[in-house]
Each structure stands twice: as structure tokens, then as C-alpha cells.
Coordinates of C-alpha atoms in Angstrom, one line a residue:
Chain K
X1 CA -15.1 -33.2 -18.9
X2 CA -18.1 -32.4 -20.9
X3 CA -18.0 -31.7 -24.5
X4 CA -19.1 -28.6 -24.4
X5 CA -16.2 -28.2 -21.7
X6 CA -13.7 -29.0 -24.0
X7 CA -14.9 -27.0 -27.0
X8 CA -14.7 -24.1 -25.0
X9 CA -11.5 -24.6 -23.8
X10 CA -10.2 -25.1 -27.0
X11 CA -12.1 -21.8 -28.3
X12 CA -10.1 -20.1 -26.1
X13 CA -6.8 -21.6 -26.7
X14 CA -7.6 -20.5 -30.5
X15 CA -7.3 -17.5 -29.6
X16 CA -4.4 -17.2 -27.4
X17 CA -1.9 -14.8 -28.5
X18 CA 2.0 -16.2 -27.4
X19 CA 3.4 -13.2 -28.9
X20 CA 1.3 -10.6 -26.4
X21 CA 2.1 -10.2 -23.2
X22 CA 2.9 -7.9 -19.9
X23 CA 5.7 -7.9 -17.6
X24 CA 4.4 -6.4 -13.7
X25 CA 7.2 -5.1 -12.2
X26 CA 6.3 -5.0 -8.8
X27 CA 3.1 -4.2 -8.7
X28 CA 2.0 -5.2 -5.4
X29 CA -1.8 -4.6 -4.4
X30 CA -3.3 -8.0 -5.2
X31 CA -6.4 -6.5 -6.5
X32 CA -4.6 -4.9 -9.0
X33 CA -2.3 -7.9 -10.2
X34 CA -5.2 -9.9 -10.5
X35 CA -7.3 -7.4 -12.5
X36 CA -3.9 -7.1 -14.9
X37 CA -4.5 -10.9 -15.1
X38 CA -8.2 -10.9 -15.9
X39 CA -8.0 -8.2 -19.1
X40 CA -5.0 -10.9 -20.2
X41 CA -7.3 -13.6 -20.1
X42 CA -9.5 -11.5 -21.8
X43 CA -7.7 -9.9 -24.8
X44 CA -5.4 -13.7 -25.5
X45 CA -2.4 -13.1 -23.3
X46 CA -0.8 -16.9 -23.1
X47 CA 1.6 -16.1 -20.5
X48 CA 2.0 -12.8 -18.7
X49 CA 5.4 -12.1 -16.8
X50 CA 5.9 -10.4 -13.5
X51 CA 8.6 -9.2 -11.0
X52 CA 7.4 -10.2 -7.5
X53 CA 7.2 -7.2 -5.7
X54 CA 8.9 -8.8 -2.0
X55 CA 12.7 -9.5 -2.7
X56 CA 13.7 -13.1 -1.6
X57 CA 11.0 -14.9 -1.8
X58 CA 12.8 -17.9 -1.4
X59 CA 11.0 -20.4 -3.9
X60 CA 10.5 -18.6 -7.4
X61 CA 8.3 -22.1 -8.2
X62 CA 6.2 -21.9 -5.1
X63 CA 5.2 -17.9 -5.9
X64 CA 4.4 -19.0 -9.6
X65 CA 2.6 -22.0 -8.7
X66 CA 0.7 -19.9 -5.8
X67 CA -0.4 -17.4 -8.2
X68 CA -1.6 -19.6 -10.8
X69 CA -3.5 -21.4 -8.6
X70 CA -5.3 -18.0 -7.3
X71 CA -4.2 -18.3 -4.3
X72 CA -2.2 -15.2 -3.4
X73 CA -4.1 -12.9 -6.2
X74 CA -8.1 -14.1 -6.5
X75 CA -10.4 -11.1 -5.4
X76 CA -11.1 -9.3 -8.5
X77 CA -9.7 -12.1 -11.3
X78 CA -12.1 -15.0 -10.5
X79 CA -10.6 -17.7 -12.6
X80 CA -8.5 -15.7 -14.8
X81 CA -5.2 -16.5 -12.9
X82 CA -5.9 -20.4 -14.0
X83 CA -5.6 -19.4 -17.7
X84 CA -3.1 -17.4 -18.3
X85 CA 0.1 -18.6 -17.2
X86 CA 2.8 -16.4 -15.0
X87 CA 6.4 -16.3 -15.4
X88 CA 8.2 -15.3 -12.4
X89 CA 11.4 -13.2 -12.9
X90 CA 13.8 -12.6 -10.3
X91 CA 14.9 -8.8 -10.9
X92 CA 14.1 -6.9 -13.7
X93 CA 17.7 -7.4 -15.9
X94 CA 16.5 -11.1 -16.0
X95 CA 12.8 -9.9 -16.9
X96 CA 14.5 -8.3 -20.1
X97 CA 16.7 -11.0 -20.6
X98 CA 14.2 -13.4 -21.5
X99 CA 11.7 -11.2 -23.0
X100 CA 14.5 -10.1 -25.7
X101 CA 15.7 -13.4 -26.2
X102 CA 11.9 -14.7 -27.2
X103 CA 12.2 -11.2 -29.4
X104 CA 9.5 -9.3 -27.8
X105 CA 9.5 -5.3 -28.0
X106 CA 8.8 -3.7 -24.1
X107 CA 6.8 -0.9 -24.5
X108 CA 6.9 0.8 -20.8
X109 CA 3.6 2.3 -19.8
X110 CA 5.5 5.5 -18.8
X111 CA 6.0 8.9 -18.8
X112 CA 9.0 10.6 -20.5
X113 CA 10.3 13.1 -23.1
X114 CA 10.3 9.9 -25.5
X115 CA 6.9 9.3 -24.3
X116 CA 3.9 8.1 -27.0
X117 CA 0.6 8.4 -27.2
X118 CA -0.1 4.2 -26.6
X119 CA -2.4 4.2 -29.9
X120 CA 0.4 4.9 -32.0
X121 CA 2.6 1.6 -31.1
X122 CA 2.5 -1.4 -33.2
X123 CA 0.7 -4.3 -31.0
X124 CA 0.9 -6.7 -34.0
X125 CA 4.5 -7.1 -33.4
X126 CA 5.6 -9.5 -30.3
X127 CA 4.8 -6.7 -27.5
X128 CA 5.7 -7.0 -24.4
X129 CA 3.7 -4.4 -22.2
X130 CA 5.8 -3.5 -19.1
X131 CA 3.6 -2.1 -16.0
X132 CA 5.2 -0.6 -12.7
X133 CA 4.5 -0.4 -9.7
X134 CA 1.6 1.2 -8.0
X135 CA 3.1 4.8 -6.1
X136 CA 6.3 5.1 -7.9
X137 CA 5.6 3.3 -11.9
X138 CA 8.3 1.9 -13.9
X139 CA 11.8 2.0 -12.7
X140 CA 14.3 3.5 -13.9
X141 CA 16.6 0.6 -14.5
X142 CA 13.4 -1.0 -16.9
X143 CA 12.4 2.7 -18.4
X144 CA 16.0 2.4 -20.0
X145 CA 15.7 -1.1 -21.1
X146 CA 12.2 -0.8 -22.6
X147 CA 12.1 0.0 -26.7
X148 CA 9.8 2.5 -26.3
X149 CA 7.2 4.5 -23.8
X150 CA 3.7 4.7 -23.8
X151 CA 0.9 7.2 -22.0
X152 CA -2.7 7.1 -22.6
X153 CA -3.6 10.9 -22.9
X154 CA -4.9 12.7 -19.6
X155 CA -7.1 15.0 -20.0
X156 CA -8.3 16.2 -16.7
X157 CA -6.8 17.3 -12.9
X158 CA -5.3 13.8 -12.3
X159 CA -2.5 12.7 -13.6
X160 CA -2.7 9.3 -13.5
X161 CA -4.7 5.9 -13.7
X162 CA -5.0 3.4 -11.6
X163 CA -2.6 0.6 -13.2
X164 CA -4.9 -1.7 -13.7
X165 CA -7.0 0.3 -15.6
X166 CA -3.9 1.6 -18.1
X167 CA -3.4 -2.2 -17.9
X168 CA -6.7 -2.8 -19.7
X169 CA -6.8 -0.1 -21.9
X170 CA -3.2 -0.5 -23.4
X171 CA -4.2 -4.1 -23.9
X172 CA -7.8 -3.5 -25.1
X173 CA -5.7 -1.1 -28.1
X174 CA -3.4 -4.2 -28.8
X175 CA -6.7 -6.1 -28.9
X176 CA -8.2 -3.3 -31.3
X177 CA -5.3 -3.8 -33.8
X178 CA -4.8 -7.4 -33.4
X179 CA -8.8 -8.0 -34.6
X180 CA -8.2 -5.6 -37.2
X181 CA -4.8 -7.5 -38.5
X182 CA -6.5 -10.9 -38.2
X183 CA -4.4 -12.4 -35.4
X184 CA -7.8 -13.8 -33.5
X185 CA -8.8 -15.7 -37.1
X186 CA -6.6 -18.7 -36.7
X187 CA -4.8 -20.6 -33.6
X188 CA -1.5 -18.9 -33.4
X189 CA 0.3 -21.8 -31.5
X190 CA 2.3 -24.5 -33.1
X191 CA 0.4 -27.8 -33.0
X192 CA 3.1 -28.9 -30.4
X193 CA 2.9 -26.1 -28.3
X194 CA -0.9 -26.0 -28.8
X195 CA -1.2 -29.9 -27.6
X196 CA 0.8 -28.9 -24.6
X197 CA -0.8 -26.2 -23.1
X198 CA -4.3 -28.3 -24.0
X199 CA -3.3 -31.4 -22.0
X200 CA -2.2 -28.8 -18.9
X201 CA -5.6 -26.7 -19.0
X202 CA -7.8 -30.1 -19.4
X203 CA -5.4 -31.6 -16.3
X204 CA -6.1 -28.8 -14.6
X205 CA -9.8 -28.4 -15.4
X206 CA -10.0 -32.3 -14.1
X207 CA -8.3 -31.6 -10.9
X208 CA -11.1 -28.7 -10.1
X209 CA -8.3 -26.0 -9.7
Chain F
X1 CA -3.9 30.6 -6.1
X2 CA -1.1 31.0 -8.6
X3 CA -1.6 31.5 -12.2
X4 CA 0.1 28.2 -12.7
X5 CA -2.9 27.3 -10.9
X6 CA -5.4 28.9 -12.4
X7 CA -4.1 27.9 -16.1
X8 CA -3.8 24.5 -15.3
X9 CA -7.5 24.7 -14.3
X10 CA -8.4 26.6 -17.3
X11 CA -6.7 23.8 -19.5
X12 CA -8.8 21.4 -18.0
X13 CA -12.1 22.9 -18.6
X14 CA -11.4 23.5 -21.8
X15 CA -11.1 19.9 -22.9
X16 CA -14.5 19.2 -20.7
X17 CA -17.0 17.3 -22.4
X18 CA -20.5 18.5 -21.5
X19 CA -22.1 15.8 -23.8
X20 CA -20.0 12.6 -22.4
X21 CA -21.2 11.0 -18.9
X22 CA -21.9 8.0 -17.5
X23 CA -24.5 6.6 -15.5
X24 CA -23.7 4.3 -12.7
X25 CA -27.1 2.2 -11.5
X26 CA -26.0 0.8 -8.1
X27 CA -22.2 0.2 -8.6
X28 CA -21.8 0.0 -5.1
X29 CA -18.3 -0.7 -4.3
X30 CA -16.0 2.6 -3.5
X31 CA -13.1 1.6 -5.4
X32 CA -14.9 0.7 -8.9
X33 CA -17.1 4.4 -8.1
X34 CA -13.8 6.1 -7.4
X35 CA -11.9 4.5 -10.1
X36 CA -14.8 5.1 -13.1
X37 CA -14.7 8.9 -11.8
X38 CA -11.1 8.7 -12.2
X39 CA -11.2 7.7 -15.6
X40 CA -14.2 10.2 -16.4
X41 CA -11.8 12.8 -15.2
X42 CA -9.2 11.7 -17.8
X43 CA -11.3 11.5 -20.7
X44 CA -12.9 15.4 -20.0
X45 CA -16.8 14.3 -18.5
X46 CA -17.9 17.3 -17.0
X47 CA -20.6 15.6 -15.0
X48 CA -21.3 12.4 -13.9
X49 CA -24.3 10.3 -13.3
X50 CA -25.5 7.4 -10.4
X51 CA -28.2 6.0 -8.9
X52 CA -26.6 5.3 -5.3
X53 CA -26.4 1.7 -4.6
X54 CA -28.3 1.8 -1.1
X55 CA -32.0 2.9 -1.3
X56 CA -33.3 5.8 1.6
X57 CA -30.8 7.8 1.4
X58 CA -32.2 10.5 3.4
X59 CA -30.3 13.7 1.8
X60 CA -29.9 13.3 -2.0
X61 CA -27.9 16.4 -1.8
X62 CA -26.0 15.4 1.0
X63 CA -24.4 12.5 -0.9
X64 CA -23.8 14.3 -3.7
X65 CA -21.7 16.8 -1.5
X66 CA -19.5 13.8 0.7
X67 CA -19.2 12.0 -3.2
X68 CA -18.1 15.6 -4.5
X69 CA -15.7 15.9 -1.5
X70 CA -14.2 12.5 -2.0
X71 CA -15.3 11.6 1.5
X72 CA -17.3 8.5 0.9
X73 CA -15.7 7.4 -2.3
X74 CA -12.2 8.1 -2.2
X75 CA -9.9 4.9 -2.0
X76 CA -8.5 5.4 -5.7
X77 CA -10.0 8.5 -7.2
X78 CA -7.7 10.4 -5.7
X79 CA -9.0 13.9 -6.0
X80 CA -10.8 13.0 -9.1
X81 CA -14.5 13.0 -7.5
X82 CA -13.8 16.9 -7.2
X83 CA -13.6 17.6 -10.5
X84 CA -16.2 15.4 -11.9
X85 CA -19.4 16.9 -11.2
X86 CA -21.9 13.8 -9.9
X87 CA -25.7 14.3 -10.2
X88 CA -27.7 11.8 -8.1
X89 CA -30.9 10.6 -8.9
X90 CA -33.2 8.7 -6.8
X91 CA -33.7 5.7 -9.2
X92 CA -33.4 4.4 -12.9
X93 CA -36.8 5.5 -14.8
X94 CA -36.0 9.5 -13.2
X95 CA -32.0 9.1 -14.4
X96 CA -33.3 8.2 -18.0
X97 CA -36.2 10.5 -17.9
X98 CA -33.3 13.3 -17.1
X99 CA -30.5 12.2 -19.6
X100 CA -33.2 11.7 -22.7
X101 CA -34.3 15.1 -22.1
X102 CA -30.8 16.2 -22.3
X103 CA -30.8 14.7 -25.6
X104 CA -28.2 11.9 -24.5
X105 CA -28.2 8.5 -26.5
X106 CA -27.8 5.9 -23.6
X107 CA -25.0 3.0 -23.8
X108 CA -25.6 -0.2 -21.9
X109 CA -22.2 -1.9 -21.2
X110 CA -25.1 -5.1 -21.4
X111 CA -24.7 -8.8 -23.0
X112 CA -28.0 -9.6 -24.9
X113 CA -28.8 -10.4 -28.4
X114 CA -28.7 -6.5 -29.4
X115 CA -25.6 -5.7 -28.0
X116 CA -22.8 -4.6 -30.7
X117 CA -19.0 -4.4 -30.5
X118 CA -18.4 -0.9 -28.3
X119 CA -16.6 0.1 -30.8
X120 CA -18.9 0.0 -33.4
X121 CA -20.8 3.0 -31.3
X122 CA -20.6 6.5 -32.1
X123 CA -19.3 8.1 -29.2
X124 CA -18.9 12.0 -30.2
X125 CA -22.9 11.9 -30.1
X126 CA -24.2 13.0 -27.1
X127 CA -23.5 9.9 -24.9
X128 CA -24.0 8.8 -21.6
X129 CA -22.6 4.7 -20.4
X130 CA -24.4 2.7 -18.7
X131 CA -23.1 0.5 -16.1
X132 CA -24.4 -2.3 -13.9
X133 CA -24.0 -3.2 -10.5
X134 CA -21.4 -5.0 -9.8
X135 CA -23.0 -8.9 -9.3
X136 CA -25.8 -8.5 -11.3
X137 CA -25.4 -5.3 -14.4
X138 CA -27.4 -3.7 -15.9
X139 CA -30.9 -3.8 -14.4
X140 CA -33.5 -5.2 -17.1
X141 CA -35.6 -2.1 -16.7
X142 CA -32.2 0.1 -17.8
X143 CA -31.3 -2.1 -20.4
X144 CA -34.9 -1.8 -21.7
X145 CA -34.8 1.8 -21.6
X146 CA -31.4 2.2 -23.3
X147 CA -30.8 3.3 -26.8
X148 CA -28.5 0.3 -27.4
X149 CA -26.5 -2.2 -25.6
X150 CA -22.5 -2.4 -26.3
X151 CA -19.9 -5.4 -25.4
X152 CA -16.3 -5.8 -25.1
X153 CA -15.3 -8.7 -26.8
X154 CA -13.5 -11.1 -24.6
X155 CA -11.1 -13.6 -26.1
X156 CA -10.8 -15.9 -23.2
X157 CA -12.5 -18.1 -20.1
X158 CA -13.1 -15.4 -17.6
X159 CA -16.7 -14.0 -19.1
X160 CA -16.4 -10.4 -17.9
X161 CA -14.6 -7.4 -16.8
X162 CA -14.5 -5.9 -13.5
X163 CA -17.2 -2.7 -14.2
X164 CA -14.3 -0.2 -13.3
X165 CA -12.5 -1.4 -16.2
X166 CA -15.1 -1.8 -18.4
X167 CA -15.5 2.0 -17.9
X168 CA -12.1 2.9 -18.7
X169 CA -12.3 0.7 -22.0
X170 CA -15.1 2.1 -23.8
X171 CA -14.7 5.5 -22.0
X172 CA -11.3 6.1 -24.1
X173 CA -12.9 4.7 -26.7
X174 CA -14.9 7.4 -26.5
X175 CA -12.0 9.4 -26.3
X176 CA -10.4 8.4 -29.2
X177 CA -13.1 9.1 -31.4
X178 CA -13.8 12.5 -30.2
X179 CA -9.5 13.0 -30.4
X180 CA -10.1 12.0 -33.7
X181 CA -13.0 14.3 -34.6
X182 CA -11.5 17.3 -32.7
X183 CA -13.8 17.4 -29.7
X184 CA -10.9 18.7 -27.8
X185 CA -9.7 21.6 -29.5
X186 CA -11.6 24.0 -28.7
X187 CA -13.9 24.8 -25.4
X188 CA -17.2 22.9 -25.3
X189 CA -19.2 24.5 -22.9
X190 CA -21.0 27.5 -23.3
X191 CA -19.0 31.0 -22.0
X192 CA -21.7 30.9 -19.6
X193 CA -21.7 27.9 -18.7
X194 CA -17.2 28.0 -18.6
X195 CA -17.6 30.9 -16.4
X196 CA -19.8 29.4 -13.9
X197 CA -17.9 25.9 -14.0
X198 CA -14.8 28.0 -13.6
X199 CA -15.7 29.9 -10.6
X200 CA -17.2 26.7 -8.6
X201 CA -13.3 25.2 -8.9
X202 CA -11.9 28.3 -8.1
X203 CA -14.1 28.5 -5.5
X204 CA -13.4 25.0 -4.0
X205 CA -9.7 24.8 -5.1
X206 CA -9.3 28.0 -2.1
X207 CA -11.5 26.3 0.3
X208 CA -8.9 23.8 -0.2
X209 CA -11.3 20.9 -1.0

């Protein structure tokens, strides 16, 4: 690995958020999952979290290591699925199970009566964006769950955008207020964890995946 | 057509912003065309701009009508290419010739030494974004002619956004700011200019298109 290699690498990891994330509960076009994967890479997401949108796929591992390999999900994100881990979840109970444990607050990008505008949440907090999937959103079982909603307002005849475009500009907003709170200035990792992930992207870099 | 209809139409045009476009040079797949009028719909452009991606085409106005139908370019937009208005023009010095006259400051979604933060722009000037073909940007010739060059700043390894999202990022920038400085609240267009933009939906919501 060159040096220059390595710095950048280590630029990156500088900034990487481990307190911003998204959960993908089935979303299932892999142009879209990888997309959601390339703004993560892009805004500092560390490890993004998804619900695989086929039931019993019968090796969690094999999925995550698939996906992180681009293998499954690599026309739109290029590389991005190398950098920013995936955590596989079997059904969305479990999803939130974790993500509450690790004391992140899910803000659903959905539309209800308790419904937001997306630029009045709190991104500095550990967020946890939750994105459904692509005909039928966020389901009910994880709308309940979630600490809050979110829409992007909609101004014209359709109702909707695409998810990973809400995806990216959700993300873009946590970005926004992240800069502005100083959360890019300094690495954000313990040393420990920081070493760890280091070793893994520089093994990986060496292996060519 | 039902005055649910025709209220929900009215609503729309009333938060139509004459003096926000974009310009697409070449973007040549469907889905990123489809999906950046889908966004253009959301944040209120009234009319869009593109130099089509293939040279020759024979009928100018022939595209225009298939993109206005949604029949070439309608994998994501769902119907929102018929209610974004899309001038064509036959090639980058003729689009800038047209959108200075107009009085529109150009945006480059363009990497150089020039470029600035996107959000450091001032979107509720007239403004139209720029955006590149897909592989290659912004042509040097566009990025000459533009009033400025904007980034989004990208935290991690992957150097660039698909163009469709790009789009969607700075365009609710955009949106924000003119939220913010009450772009929205009242009509924008001209009672001329409502009334004829008002009767071309009608028109085409009975025709069914």
C-alpha cells in the first residue's frame, strides 16, 4: 500500500461517524440499496443496518459478507459497499433491538399525523435513519417502534421520492448539522475501535476487494 | 375533473417556481432523467432544462413531447415529467445563451479549484443547476460558461454521487432556502402566465395524459 493509500484511508476513517447510521428495511431494488450505501460512504456512516428483503436467506453471514463485498448490490455504489460496513438483521423486532441497545434514536422516513419536516430532527444525536421499502415504505410494525417520523416536504403532483434519493437528502441534513456541530473535526472512534476497523480496511485494500 | 382535482392542481402551481430549473447536458440514462424531474417536481421547478444526450435528433419538438408524456423517460418519474415543463435545446452554448437571457445565474454541480460548498450558494436568485453526464460531468465548455461551480462535500472513499442524487441534494437545498425566505407563499408566476400554465394541465389532465 502506498502512502498516499494509507493517508487516505485514514482521512476517511477520521471522519467516520459510529453514531450515524440507516436501517433498510427491505428495500429490495439493488440499485437503490447500493445508492443508500454510496451517500453513507459519503456523509461518514461506519456501519449501516439493513433487513434483507427475501425471508430465509439461510446464512445471515454469507448475505452480509456478499454485500460488502459488492457482489449482490454494485451497479450504482462503485466501491462504496467496501467501506461502509452492513449489519444484517433478521426481522425488524431484532433491527430495533440492537439499534436501542447501542442507544440510537430511529427516525422513520415516513408519513403520519406525527410526521416532521426531516430538517427539524436532531442528527447530532445517535440517529438511526430507518428507510422502507420501495412500493409500500416503512411498516407498520417499525413506524410504531421508530422515536419519531420524518418527510421531506413535497411540493408538486407526486407524492413521493424515489428512496434513495430521500436516502441522500435526509442524510445530506444530518451531514449539514453534523459540520455545523463539529462532529467531522476530530476522529470520533476510540483508538481501539479506530485500530480495528484500520487493520480490516488496509486487509481488505491488500486483498484487492 | 373534480374540484378535488382541480384544487389540488391549483395548489401545485401556486408553489411553482418560475426562477428554479436545471439544466441537464447529456445525462443520458432514463432513470437519473426521470428521477432529477422527479425531484424538480417536488421542489416547485416549473420548467426544466436538457441538452438530450444523443446528437440528430431529428424533431426537437418531438422529444420534448414523448419526455413531456413520460414515454421515453419514465422508469421512476412516475408522472412527474408531466408536470415539469422540459425545454430542449440543441446544444450547450444555445442552452446558456437562453438561460442568461432569462436572467438565470448558472450552478455547475463541477469539482475544480472555484467550486464552493453548495450550500454556500444563494439559491432564491434566479437559478438554474447544472449537471453533467453521467461518466464524464460537466463538459469544460459548460463549466466555463457557468456563473460558478458548487460541490457536495463527501466525507468518504467513494469520490462522487450518482447525478440523480446530486440533484436532489442541492435541489432541496434550494428549497430550504427559498422555504426559508417565503418563496412558497404566495403564487410566483404572473396571472398570465398561472392562467395559461393552468389551462395546459387542465387540458392534459382530461386528455388523460
Amino acid at each position: 500500500m502506498t502512502p498516499e493509500r494509507l493517508a487516505k484511508i485514514r482521512a476517511v476513517l477520521d471522519k467516520r461517524q459510529p453514531d450515524l447510521t440507516v436501517l433498510m428495511e427491505r428495500v429490495h431494488k439493488p440499485h437503490n440499496f447500493s445508492a443508500i450505501l454510496r451517500s453513507c460512504d459519503a456523509v461518514g456512516v461506519l456501519q449501516a443496518h439493513a433487513i434483507p428483503a427475501r425471508y430465509g436467506i439461510p446464512d445471515l453471514e454469507e448475505a452480509e459478507s456478499l454485500a460488502l463485498k459488492g457482489k449482490t448490490f454494485n451497479e450504482t455504489s462503485g466501491s462504496a459497499a467496501k467501506w461502509v460496513g452492513l449489519q444484517i438483521h433478521p426481522d425488524t423486532a431484532s433491527a430495533f433491538a440492537h439499534l436501542k441497545s447501542q442507544g440510537f434514536q430511529v427516525l422513520a422516513a415516513h408519513f403520519s399525523e406525527r410526521a416532521m419536516d426531516y430538517r427539524q430532527a436532531d442528527y447530532t444525536r445517535p440517529t438511526c435513519i430507518l428507510l422502507g421499502t420501495e412500493k409500500w415504505g416503512v411498516s407498520p410494525e417499525a413506524a410504531e417502534l421508530s422515536d419519531a417520523h420524518v418527510i421531506i416536504p413535497m411540493m408538486g403532483m407526486v407524492q413521493s421520492l424515489n428512496v434513495s434519493v430521500a436516502a441522500a437528502v435526509i442524510l445530506f441534513e444530518a451531514q449539514r448539522q453534523r459540520l455545523q456541530a463539529g462532529l467531522y473535526d476530530q476522529p470520533r472512534l476510540s483508538s481501539e475501535h479506530y485500530a480495528e476497523v484500520l487493520e480490516h480496511w488496509i486487509i481488505r485494500h491488500a486483498r484487492g476487494q
